[in-house]
């Protein structure tokens, strides 16, 4: 085998702390290496051309590129060697940037280490075989999990692209956080006016199957062919019959039911339609509050319902959907501020969250859009907003910025002035983050035109005083302590990962960060992909995002799915396991550990042998490790290859 | 062709900066500008007036403008940036009709406030041009290393002054280069010298002017060249005070640019007023060679 | 080339592609400086690790072996890291039998986002190995491999 | 320092007055500090100029008007030149002095005295009579030694005269002062 080695400078990224020339020289000493050189930017046009030229000139059979992480450019270079006429799997990468030049300062040590990483790549490559990708058919249906604005956008774009869409939402209605907002920055247009029609589109689009009050139970399969089990939770109402007339709610005597949709400001009935624009507009019963379901007596709704839709005996139902791709758009949840004792820890009725304030502002909210204090229903005059509550605070494990709260706080001060011209808003902030288009201008408008008084500094305490609250804090611009007497305090609570996000991630086999936000495939180049093929992300499940960005991601994820589905068949990764019939003793240990059911036990000349279904195998290698005979080997990660790598590093 | 300007000397021209006044008049005569004193001009009120009331300040200015408007001139010039700023700012504010009205009421007469107002430096550079001035420099100041010091308000605020770059003015640099001096790069060109705080807060001036002197010396300058009487006074007359306060020992002559133009055009004598400088420039000028040495009268 | 005499010890890392290899990348992107001793061998999954690899590394002169994969329940292949854990627990219990200090072997979970954590893991493990010093040479012809083969 | 109670520290009339007299809207100030960054006298201020602007913005009248900074300002216009929001900061400093003077809140008596002496010299003679000005200033402040070291030099160089440079139209100048006072009262 003739192997060529290319050691990339990546400008000074690598060459700054690795002697690339020395690495190339060392490589020449490795077995079967016939050519080695350093190159300025291996991935660039001339860099790739250099590889192709060398392959042809030196009749190379395999190529090692020592450069960045394979996550960055493995696919690029596989295409390069293919263009040079080689099999694309006759290629290995040595990661001498992320794993060497960027983390070590000692040039000698780095150079030595880089050379050794090249050595193991060479040893592995020597044992590679040419592989050809198989093909498998794909199921061109897509599931969108989460019906917030990001999920809605993704679902509609996919449906418009001709795909069948299954939209799964765990609340009774789609709409997500946006459906709770009054007006939205930076245009201050009414949230339901722009979201409402899109929600109706979801209901009316024949390509979309909508499951609300539903959650994903399990996910099996792989890209192109996922089997997803969805749990449709009991609504205790037959939605095929319910017309959404609302008679039931009007009659329901359980009127003190906590109102989730209204962020627990005000009460609702045990049976209800969460809000007038809900999609689907169907009633559901809160089992914990229903007198019938808890105490066995009532049934007022049954009498009221003209459609006969109430069904106390309804149970959760599991449906299985087959889809080829999944878009996750499960959004975010809000930080529970009660752990901040200095803000009253939830004890003060007029210290509320920003989302509760949205409900107070909203014409469809519990106060019909009148700003009233929850404690006594009085109109507030002085209102204090506190930003960064539960964001940018390492001490509570939330060092990140929630991104949109600066903006919505400014919006809320503007709306406050519109609602209550006599009021005065005060905003405590650490700094203002408003990098979007027109955003900083928006913040300035809140200050300059609407007279919101911004105080740079934190609040140390909120204390009740004569029916109002004394807010004590600092003004760091002047370096003095300040006090404000206010009627209402609104906390700009930060965003955190949606409840249950890690559990869902585990079902989907995608990764999440320390805070539970989902990991994108690459922070810059794969913002809506995950590292699991066929699973995409949209909206604030990946990290806090405002509406424009969430919508953009919804569209981007949809276009990724449409791109994936533009082919009728997908190429499978040929780096799969295969069985040596001579060695296999038919013990089926491999089958028992294969997570994908990719191994069948078959009969061969009267003997039981394992056999791998190549299109199902995902290449994890669990079987290879489990086999007592070394009979089943994962190609390109065979025992021999890995041991050769070990030997390269530990030669004694 | 000679150009006619109404000339506003400013109070300091009759006192602490007589040599600026006399060398400016002489320079303009040599270079073909006709300066006609605004008859019976009065003090513009300087910083105290605008610090006390903008109406008072503008009214004091307006009397001079009104008189100049009766003269047959193309504009008003003054050598002093502080006067210039007062004249121009007041004129600028009078663009607002109500304020214009108020000023006329206090002044007791009508004033148009529309004559162009410029510094002598500005008309020199704009009306005559650097190239032309270079040609007049028959006795170029070869070997003289200077830093140009514009002071803070020659070009500021830019909306009102409308001359040269407010952060990196070049008029003096170009002019001095044109007459053969070696102009060193100087970062403190427009830093404030402490202005009129000299009397009331010496510490402030010692610090600010001290910084200018230190930087000029560090740059390797033989001398500083200014176009502002207040700067010149702080740097020159107060140089000993500053040295004492800061423990420094500068002996840097501080010229008016007009004095150097006179020298470079081969003029000398009383009008140049080199003997009025507190830090004597003579040994420096002698060291430049016989030709420059001759200028001593 | 060989280990930089006196500076480095020989540490081998077996990392799963999805989590820890990505975590090491993240650490690189974050420019989190680390000791240079570690050499990483990429595997699709920790479930691909045959304890033999670890033993082989020790027999051939590795001073330390680090295995790192996805957090429990977070395996890209659902359960690979569980199998790995089972096998590696057995291995760990056998190390003293083979005359290898158990502290020379470690397995840990680092996700792709945990660059900072990866740095800490590498730093601590490298320190630990330097504390133990170079591994004593094994005499050839031992029956360790054979023992291992039957034990697992 | 006692805590500032923001609910009643905002003096709206003061904010409006500064805005009217200076024609500058301090609501535009975003406290970037550019003005202070370039202010040559900042080291001698009690409040840096950006904080003075902040006091105006937040209606904290007494702190603004009793500050020393507004008197120490050298009117160098650096702040005005650099303000990204085109606020004429130096003009606001001027206006604050005007207001402080009117309300008898002058914090820097010697500077104020110097200006008064200067203006009375102008009123009396039409132009500044430097020796007379110094005499008057020393009389007002009792600072006998003020620039005493400079006088001999200046006299020797012919830069100080014992005679005022009075002008013919001094009556006109006095009338300006007179009408100005009437206008302002
Ligand atoms: C007080 C406040 C005011 C705001 N104002 C503005 C504004 O004016 N302008 C602006 O641009 N942005 C604003 N935002 C931000 C805005 O809310 C978000 O940008 C937007 O809602 C993100 O949409 P999303 O679809 O990503 O997430 P979400 O709106 O959170 O939607 C996620 C959906 O997924 C569902 N879901 C979650 N987990 C599961 C699961 N496991 N299975 C099924 N379904 C699930 C949820 O029930 C929800 O319906 C504001 C935020 C707050 C807190
Ligand atoms: C100093 C600096 C550092 C940055 N660092 C980072 C960073 O670390 N991380 C990060 O995420 N972002 C960074 N950015 C931002 C990053 O540069 C942009 O996000 C990104 O380049 C935007 O890509 P684009 O394709 O939209 O625009 P561009 O990169 O501007 O590409 C536009 C292309 O269109 C071409 N073009 C323009 N007009 C025409 C025309 N009429 N016809 C044909 N072609 C035309 C241009 O020549 C250009 O090639 C940085 C920006 C700067 C200035
Ligand atoms: S191949 Fe990787 S390391 Fe080389 S230049 Fe490209 S990005 Fe940089
Ligand atoms: S009364 Fe019946 S039909 Fe009407 S909303 Fe209730 S359940 Fe639905
Ligand atoms: S049965 Fe339950 S939901 Fe129906 S009306 Fe009674 S309390 Fe309400
Ligand atoms: S967006 Fe603003 S309020 Fe929200 S966490 Fe970031 S800085 Fe704080
Ligand atoms: S574990 Fe190995 S021997 Fe057993 S059935 Fe699978 S391939 Fe055959
Ligand atoms: S490598 Fe083996 S265990 Fe893994 S998916 Fe393929 S057949 Fe199953
Ligand atoms: S004008 Fe006054 S406040 Fe402004 S920079 Fe100059 S000295 Fe400072
Ligand atoms: S420069 Fe302007 S905007 Fe910045 S702090 Fe000063 S006044 Fe405010």
Short mmCIF file of N, CA and C and ligand atoms in Angstrom, two decimals, chain A residues 579 583-591 601 609-610 623 626-629 631-632, ligand 7:
data_model
loop_
_atom_site.label_atom_id
_atom_site.label_comp_id
_atom_site.label_asym_id
_atom_site.label_seq_id
_atom_site.Cartn_x
_atom_site.Cartn_y
_atom_site.Cartn_z
N UNK A 579 -19.83 -10.67 9.77
CA UNK A 579 -19.53 -11.89 10.52
C UNK A 579 -18.64 -12.82 9.70
N UNK A 583 -15.63 -18.41 11.97
CA UNK A 583 -15.37 -18.24 13.39
C UNK A 583 -16.64 -18.26 14.24
N UNK A 584 -17.72 -17.83 13.68
CA UNK A 584 -18.95 -17.69 14.47
C UNK A 584 -19.43 -19.05 14.97
N UNK A 585 -19.72 -19.05 16.28
CA UNK A 585 -20.22 -20.30 16.86
C UNK A 585 -21.72 -20.21 17.17
N UNK A 586 -22.32 -19.14 16.75
CA UNK A 586 -23.77 -19.02 16.89
C UNK A 586 -24.25 -18.81 18.30
N UNK A 587 -23.42 -18.20 19.14
CA UNK A 587 -23.81 -18.03 20.54
C UNK A 587 -24.82 -16.91 20.75
N UNK A 588 -24.95 -16.05 19.75
CA UNK A 588 -25.94 -14.96 19.79
C UNK A 588 -25.66 -13.89 20.84
N UNK A 589 -24.44 -13.89 21.38
CA UNK A 589 -24.10 -12.80 22.31
C UNK A 589 -24.19 -11.46 21.61
N UNK A 590 -23.74 -11.44 20.37
CA UNK A 590 -23.77 -10.20 19.61
C UNK A 590 -25.21 -9.70 19.47
N UNK A 591 -26.09 -10.61 19.17
CA UNK A 591 -27.47 -10.20 18.96
C UNK A 591 -28.04 -9.57 20.23
N UNK A 601 -30.09 -14.24 13.56
CA UNK A 601 -29.43 -15.54 13.61
C UNK A 601 -29.97 -16.35 12.43
N UNK A 609 -25.70 -19.22 12.64
CA UNK A 609 -24.67 -18.19 12.48
C UNK A 609 -25.34 -16.82 12.60
N UNK A 610 -24.53 -15.89 13.08
CA UNK A 610 -25.04 -14.52 13.12
C UNK A 610 -24.89 -13.89 11.75
N UNK A 623 -21.26 -5.32 19.29
CA UNK A 623 -21.23 -6.74 18.99
C UNK A 623 -19.78 -7.24 18.95
N UNK A 626 -18.48 -7.84 22.18
CA UNK A 626 -19.14 -8.91 22.92
C UNK A 626 -18.77 -10.30 22.42
N UNK A 627 -18.36 -10.40 21.19
CA UNK A 627 -18.15 -11.71 20.58
C UNK A 627 -16.94 -12.41 21.18
N UNK A 628 -17.13 -13.62 21.72
CA UNK A 628 -16.01 -14.33 22.34
C UNK A 628 -15.04 -14.88 21.29
N UNK A 629 -15.47 -14.93 20.05
CA UNK A 629 -14.67 -15.54 19.01
C UNK A 629 -13.95 -14.52 18.13
N UNK A 631 -15.49 -13.07 15.97
CA UNK A 631 -16.05 -13.44 14.67
C UNK A 631 -16.75 -12.28 13.99
N UNK A 632 -17.25 -11.38 14.78
CA UNK A 632 -17.98 -10.26 14.17
C UNK A 632 -17.11 -9.02 14.32
S1 LIG E 7 -21.26 -13.18 19.26
FE1 LIG E 7 -19.84 -13.80 17.75
S2 LIG E 7 -19.90 -15.97 17.82
FE2 LIG E 7 -21.67 -15.25 18.90
S3 LIG E 7 -23.23 -15.26 17.34
FE3 LIG E 7 -22.36 -13.25 17.37
S4 LIG E 7 -20.78 -13.35 15.82
FE4 LIG E 7 -21.33 -15.39 16.29
#
